[in-house]
Short mmCIF file of C-alpha atoms in Angstrom, two decimals:
data_model
loop_
_atom_site.label_atom_id
_atom_site.label_comp_id
_atom_site.label_asym_id
_atom_site.label_seq_id
_atom_site.Cartn_x
_atom_site.Cartn_y
_atom_site.Cartn_z
CA MET A 247 -0.17 0.29 -0.03
CA LEU A 248 0.58 3.78 -0.41
CA ARG A 249 2.17 5.58 2.81
CA ARG A 250 2.87 8.69 4.05
CA VAL A 251 2.59 10.49 0.86
CA LYS A 252 2.14 14.30 1.32
CA TYR A 253 2.52 17.43 -0.25
CA VAL A 254 2.46 16.69 -4.04
CA THR A 255 0.87 18.68 -5.87
CA THR A 256 0.65 18.51 -9.58
CA GLY A 257 3.00 15.58 -10.05
CA GLN A 258 2.24 11.84 -9.69
CA VAL A 259 3.78 9.53 -7.50
CA CYS A 260 5.13 6.46 -9.47
CA TYR A 261 4.65 3.49 -8.21
CA ASP A 262 7.16 0.80 -6.89
CA GLY A 263 7.31 -3.18 -7.89
CA SER A 264 7.19 -4.97 -4.97
CA GLY A 265 6.98 -2.44 -1.16
CA MET A 266 6.03 1.03 -0.27
CA LEU A 267 6.51 4.35 -1.20
CA ARG A 268 8.01 6.31 2.36
CA ARG A 269 8.79 9.53 3.85
CA VAL A 270 8.34 11.14 0.62
CA LYS A 271 7.24 14.83 1.11
CA CYS A 272 7.37 18.24 -0.18
CA VAL A 273 7.37 17.45 -4.32
CA THR A 274 5.47 20.05 -5.67
CA THR A 275 5.82 19.04 -9.72
CA GLY A 276 7.66 16.53 -10.75
CA GLN A 277 7.02 12.83 -10.66
CA VAL A 278 9.33 10.50 -8.28
CA CYS A 279 10.28 7.11 -9.88
CA TYR A 280 9.99 4.05 -9.00
CA ASP A 281 12.47 1.64 -7.25
CA ARG A 282 12.39 -2.03 -8.59
CA SER A 283 13.39 -3.80 -5.49
CA GLY A 284 13.27 -2.11 -2.17
CA MET A 285 11.64 1.26 -0.77
CA LEU A 286 12.13 4.94 -1.69
CA ARG A 287 13.78 6.90 1.28
CA GLN A 288 15.12 9.99 2.31
CA VAL A 289 14.05 12.14 -0.62
CA ARG A 290 13.31 15.49 0.25
CA TYR A 291 13.16 18.79 -1.16
CA VAL A 292 12.46 17.95 -4.82
CA THR A 293 10.74 20.98 -6.60
CA THR A 294 10.25 20.54 -10.39
CA GLY A 295 12.58 17.47 -11.71
CA GLN A 296 11.88 13.76 -11.28
CA VAL A 297 13.97 11.67 -9.10
CA CYS A 298 15.28 8.99 -10.88
CA TYR A 299 15.23 4.95 -9.89
CA GLU A 300 17.77 2.61 -8.84
CA GLY A 301 18.75 -1.00 -9.80
CA LEU A 302 19.17 -2.47 -6.76
CA SER A 303 19.77 -0.09 -3.57
CA VAL A 304 18.09 2.24 -2.20
CA LEU A 305 17.87 5.88 -2.55
CA ARG A 306 19.66 7.66 0.62
CA ARG A 307 20.86 10.99 1.55
CA VAL A 308 19.99 13.02 -2.11
CA GLN A 309 18.63 16.73 -0.93
CA TYR A 310 18.28 20.11 -2.02
CA VAL A 311 17.87 19.01 -5.75
CA THR A 312 15.52 22.08 -7.73
CA THR A 313 14.67 21.37 -10.53
CA GLY A 314 17.02 18.83 -11.86
CA PRO A 315 17.32 15.03 -12.05
CA VAL A 316 19.38 12.72 -10.30
CA CYS A 317 20.54 9.72 -12.25
CA TYR A 318 20.20 6.43 -11.40
CA GLU A 319 23.27 4.20 -10.11
CA GLY A 320 23.73 0.29 -11.48
CA SER A 321 24.44 -1.14 -7.85
CA SER A 322 25.53 0.75 -5.10
CA MET A 323 23.84 3.55 -3.06
CA LEU A 324 24.30 7.76 -4.08
CA ARG A 325 25.84 9.54 -0.81
CA LEU A 326 25.93 13.26 0.44
CA VAL A 327 25.80 14.70 -3.45
CA GLN A 328 24.35 18.27 -1.94
CA TYR A 329 23.75 21.50 -3.04
CA VAL A 330 22.72 20.61 -6.92
CA THR A 331 20.71 22.90 -8.40
CA THR A 332 20.02 22.62 -11.74
CA GLY A 333 21.93 19.58 -13.53
CA PRO A 334 21.55 15.96 -12.92
CA VAL A 335 24.18 14.38 -10.66
CA CYS A 336 25.49 11.30 -13.47
CA TYR A 337 25.34 7.54 -12.67
CA VAL A 338 28.98 5.64 -11.15
CA TRP A 339 29.20 1.70 -12.38
CA SER A 340 30.72 0.18 -9.55
CA SER A 341 31.71 2.51 -6.34
CA MET A 342 29.96 5.57 -4.08
CA LEU A 343 30.17 9.28 -5.22
CA ARG A 344 31.24 11.15 -2.25
CA ARG A 345 32.57 14.49 -1.61
CA VAL A 346 31.07 16.16 -4.98
CA GLN A 347 29.67 20.05 -3.64
CA TYR A 348 29.20 22.96 -4.71
CA VAL A 349 28.17 21.98 -8.28
CA THR A 350 25.48 24.38 -9.60
CA LYS A 351 24.19 23.61 -13.19
CA GLY A 352 26.34 21.06 -14.55
CA PRO A 353 26.43 17.34 -14.38
CA VAL A 354 29.21 15.68 -12.63
CA CYS A 355 30.10 12.68 -14.89
CA TYR A 356 31.19 9.40 -13.91
CA ASP A 357 34.29 7.46 -12.73
CA GLY A 358 35.19 3.83 -14.46
CA SER A 359 36.81 1.91 -11.65
CA GLY A 360 37.36 4.64 -8.53
CA MET A 361 35.60 7.36 -6.85
CA LEU A 362 35.33 11.51 -7.30
CA ARG A 363 37.13 13.36 -5.11
CA ARG A 364 38.27 16.82 -4.35
CA VAL A 365 36.29 18.37 -6.90
CA ARG A 366 34.90 21.97 -5.67
CA TYR A 367 33.84 25.16 -7.21
CA VAL A 368 32.45 23.28 -10.64
CA THR A 369 30.01 26.28 -11.44
CA THR A 370 27.78 25.44 -14.63
CA GLY A 371 30.80 23.04 -16.34
CA GLN A 372 31.03 19.18 -16.52
CA VAL A 373 33.89 17.24 -14.39
CA CYS A 374 34.66 14.47 -17.24
CA TYR A 375 35.62 11.21 -15.91
CA ASP A 376 39.01 9.14 -15.36
CA GLY A 377 39.67 6.06 -17.24
CA SER A 378 41.36 4.35 -14.41
CA GLY A 379 42.21 6.58 -11.50
CA MET A 380 41.13 9.56 -9.50
CA LEU A 381 40.09 13.20 -10.23
CA ARG A 382 42.04 15.53 -8.17
CA ARG A 383 43.36 19.01 -7.08
CA VAL A 384 40.79 19.98 -9.87
CA ARG A 385 39.81 23.62 -8.92
CA TYR A 386 38.18 26.71 -9.96
CA VAL A 387 37.08 25.30 -13.09
CA THR A 388 33.69 27.50 -14.37
CA THR A 389 31.93 26.77 -17.13
CA GLY A 390 34.22 24.98 -19.01
CA GLN A 391 34.73 21.11 -19.18
CA VAL A 392 38.04 19.49 -17.81
CA CYS A 393 38.45 16.27 -20.30
CA TYR A 394 39.38 13.06 -19.05
CA GLU A 395 42.37 11.23 -19.09
CA GLY A 396 43.55 8.25 -20.04
CA SER A 397 46.10 6.62 -17.67
CA SER A 398 46.97 8.93 -14.79
CA MET A 399 45.35 12.03 -12.65
CA LEU A 400 44.79 15.69 -13.98
CA ARG A 401 47.37 17.42 -11.83
CA ARG A 402 47.87 21.50 -11.64
CA VAL A 403 44.77 22.76 -13.71
CA ARG A 404 43.98 25.90 -12.57
CA TYR A 405 42.23 29.24 -13.21
CA VAL A 406 40.55 27.87 -16.46
CA THR A 407 37.54 29.71 -17.23
CA THR A 408 34.92 28.92 -20.27
CA GLY A 409 37.34 26.48 -22.46
CA GLN A 410 38.29 23.12 -22.29
CA VAL A 411 41.62 21.46 -21.14
CA CYS A 412 41.11 18.62 -23.26
CA TYR A 413 43.89 15.44 -22.11
CA ASP A 414 47.08 13.68 -22.72
CA GLY A 415 47.21 9.60 -24.01
CA SER A 416 50.36 8.77 -21.81
CA GLY A 417 51.42 11.50 -18.84
CA MET A 418 49.82 14.68 -16.66
CA LEU A 419 48.66 17.63 -17.96
CA ARG A 420 51.11 20.53 -16.45
CA ARG A 421 51.25 23.77 -15.99
CA VAL A 422 48.62 24.78 -17.95
CA ARG A 423 47.46 27.89 -16.62
CA TYR A 424 45.15 31.40 -17.67
CA VAL A 425 43.77 29.86 -20.79
CA THR A 426 39.92 31.62 -20.76
CA THR A 427 37.71 30.79 -23.48
CA GLY A 428 40.24 28.69 -26.03
CA GLN A 429 40.92 24.84 -26.05
CA VAL A 430 44.24 23.84 -24.87
CA CYS A 431 44.32 20.98 -27.56
CA TYR A 432 45.98 17.19 -26.76
CA GLU A 433 49.43 16.17 -26.99
CA ARG A 434 50.09 12.45 -27.37
CA SER A 435 52.88 11.38 -26.11
CA SER A 436 54.71 14.25 -24.06
CA MET A 437 53.40 16.38 -21.90
CA LEU A 438 51.89 19.87 -22.35
CA ARG A 439 54.69 22.94 -21.30
CA HIS A 440 54.75 26.67 -20.27
CA VAL A 441 51.89 27.60 -22.12
CA ARG A 442 50.04 30.73 -21.17
CA TYR A 443 48.12 33.33 -22.10
CA VAL A 444 46.06 32.18 -24.57
CA THR A 445 43.03 34.02 -24.28
CA THR A 446 40.05 32.54 -27.08
CA GLY A 447 41.90 30.36 -29.70
CA PRO A 448 42.78 26.61 -28.95
CA VAL A 449 46.56 25.95 -29.29
CA CYS A 450 46.84 22.71 -31.51
CA TYR A 451 48.58 19.62 -30.52
CA ASP A 452 52.18 18.14 -31.37
CA TRP A 453 52.61 14.98 -32.86
CA SER A 454 56.51 14.31 -30.99
CA SER A 455 57.55 16.88 -29.17
CA MET A 456 56.48 19.69 -26.82
CA LEU A 457 54.69 22.79 -27.04
CA ARG A 458 57.00 25.30 -25.93
CA ARG A 459 57.10 29.01 -25.64
CA VAL A 460 53.59 29.88 -27.49
CA GLN A 461 52.56 33.44 -26.37
CA TYR A 462 50.10 36.15 -26.78
CA VAL A 463 47.50 34.25 -29.33
CA THR A 464 44.42 36.50 -29.01
CA THR A 465 41.80 35.19 -31.12
CA GLY A 466 43.87 32.44 -33.81
CA PRO A 467 44.68 29.08 -33.35
CA VAL A 468 48.32 27.84 -33.49
CA CYS A 469 48.52 25.35 -35.81
CA TYR A 470 50.82 22.25 -35.29
CA GLU A 471 53.93 21.25 -36.74
CA GLY A 472 54.75 18.07 -37.66
CA SER A 473 58.50 16.79 -36.08
CA SER A 474 59.61 19.52 -34.65
CA MET A 475 58.57 22.31 -31.47
CA LEU A 476 57.05 25.45 -32.66
CA ARG A 477 58.81 28.70 -31.45
CA ARG A 478 58.94 32.31 -31.32
CA VAL A 479 55.01 32.78 -32.63
CA GLN A 480 54.33 35.87 -31.22
CA TYR A 481 51.65 38.31 -31.86
CA VAL A 482 48.93 36.59 -33.77
CA THR A 483 45.51 38.21 -33.58
CA LYS A 484 42.54 36.37 -35.79
CA GLY A 485 44.51 33.78 -38.00
CA PRO A 486 46.45 30.73 -37.29
CA VAL A 487 49.76 29.81 -38.71
CA CYS A 488 49.77 27.57 -40.48
CA TYR A 489 52.92 24.51 -40.36
CA ASN A 490 56.32 23.97 -41.95
CA GLY A 491 56.78 19.98 -42.99
CA SER A 492 60.20 19.78 -42.03
CA GLY A 493 61.63 22.86 -40.00
CA MET A 494 60.46 25.50 -37.60
CA LEU A 495 58.47 28.26 -37.65
CA ARG A 496 60.19 31.46 -36.97
CA ARG A 497 59.78 34.99 -37.18
CA VAL A 498 56.04 35.41 -38.16
CA ARG A 499 55.10 38.39 -36.42
CA TYR A 500 52.18 40.85 -36.54
CA VAL A 501 49.24 38.40 -38.84
CA THR A 502 46.34 40.13 -38.11
CA THR A 503 43.49 38.15 -40.01
CA GLY A 504 44.84 36.50 -42.90
CA GLN A 505 46.94 32.88 -43.26
CA VAL A 506 51.02 32.50 -43.39
CA CYS A 507 50.92 29.21 -45.32
CA TYR A 508 53.98 26.93 -44.98
CA ASP A 509 56.67 26.38 -47.10
CA GLY A 510 57.64 22.95 -48.28
CA SER A 511 60.86 22.43 -47.61
CA GLY A 512 62.41 25.45 -45.43
CA MET A 513 61.63 28.24 -43.55
CA LEU A 514 59.67 31.15 -43.12
CA ARG A 515 61.20 34.19 -42.28
CA GLY A 516 60.85 37.99 -42.70
CA VAL A 517 56.87 37.47 -43.25
CA LYS A 518 55.23 41.19 -41.76
CA CYS A 519 52.53 43.29 -41.50
CA VAL A 520 49.96 40.90 -43.37
CA THR A 521 46.96 42.44 -43.40
CA THR A 522 44.47 40.66 -44.90
CA GLY A 523 45.42 38.11 -47.62
CA GLN A 524 47.06 34.80 -47.65
CA VAL A 525 51.17 34.96 -48.32
CA CYS A 526 51.36 31.38 -50.31
CA TYR A 527 54.04 29.05 -50.03
CA ASP A 528 57.65 28.56 -52.27
CA ARG A 529 57.60 24.66 -53.17
CA SER A 530 61.41 24.52 -53.30
CA GLY A 531 63.09 27.33 -51.29
CA MET A 532 62.08 30.05 -48.65
CA LEU A 533 59.98 32.83 -48.64
CA ARG A 534 61.85 36.30 -47.93
CA GLY A 535 61.33 39.47 -48.09
CA VAL A 536 57.26 39.86 -48.73
CA GLU A 537 55.76 42.53 -46.48
CA CYS A 538 52.50 44.73 -46.51
CA VAL A 539 50.68 42.89 -48.86
CA LYS A 540 46.99 43.90 -47.81
CA THR A 541 43.92 41.97 -49.99
CA VAL A 542 45.62 40.60 -52.77
CA LEU A 543 46.36 37.07 -52.75
CA MET A 544 49.83 36.18 -54.00
CA CYS A 545 49.91 33.07 -55.06
CA GLN A 546 47.73 30.10 -55.16
CA ASP A 547 48.02 27.07 -53.11
CA MET A 548 47.71 24.04 -55.81
CA LEU A 549 48.42 21.26 -52.59
CA SER A 550 45.35 22.49 -51.31
CA PHE A 551 46.78 21.51 -47.52
CA VAL A 552 46.04 24.48 -45.61
CA GLY A 553 43.35 24.02 -43.20
CA GLN A 554 42.88 20.14 -43.05
CA SER A 555 45.04 20.03 -39.74
#
């Protein structure tokens, strides 16, 4: 029989397959979902959203959920999930969710094997999962996501405001600071180091080496370099700096809206004051002394490789 169900205004109270519904109070407009084996307990202060079902055990200590649902958990019980305002709390496969506090609008993603710990001050974005270990020391993420890391733990990621911090295939993410709205792309083998002051554009990946000394990129991405490291790329405002097939990019400054195309064999030198047009490549030698090109495209890229990365 149904017992002690009070203060349900407009929504339905769902059924329970075997037991009875108990201690469900102050549900205003949303539904209270069912539990297949046990009884629903201690579910309070749900205003407009649903409390989803739990496959085997009983839901306990879920408080202060305002508009979003509390998602289900496969085998264990949901514990100590507090102060979730508008977003759902996602499920965990094997363990229990602990110490997840101050999540306002976004969901807290699951962890495949362990438990989520020390995740604080996440306002609107998601905290993504870690395949093997636990998430630690991720603080002050405001609106963007903290992407996952395949084998190790995420450390020292601070002051990410709206953009994502992408994953690293083998190592750990270190010393990534002051990224405001753009993404920091991944690096397959090594670790990301010394990437500072990237405002709105992403820093693209490097296949073999590490990204160093990339500063003052405002709105455009810094494209990748196939074998070596990116050095001395400064003052790129809106357009990307394309890659160089064999060597390193040097002395590329003051590119405002157009792209600096690649060089098939050598290095790019002495390219200044390009405003709106592209500086095309030279198939055999190096580009030199190309200055103050404003609106006219110099050459045409027959290989059409710019932009595929």
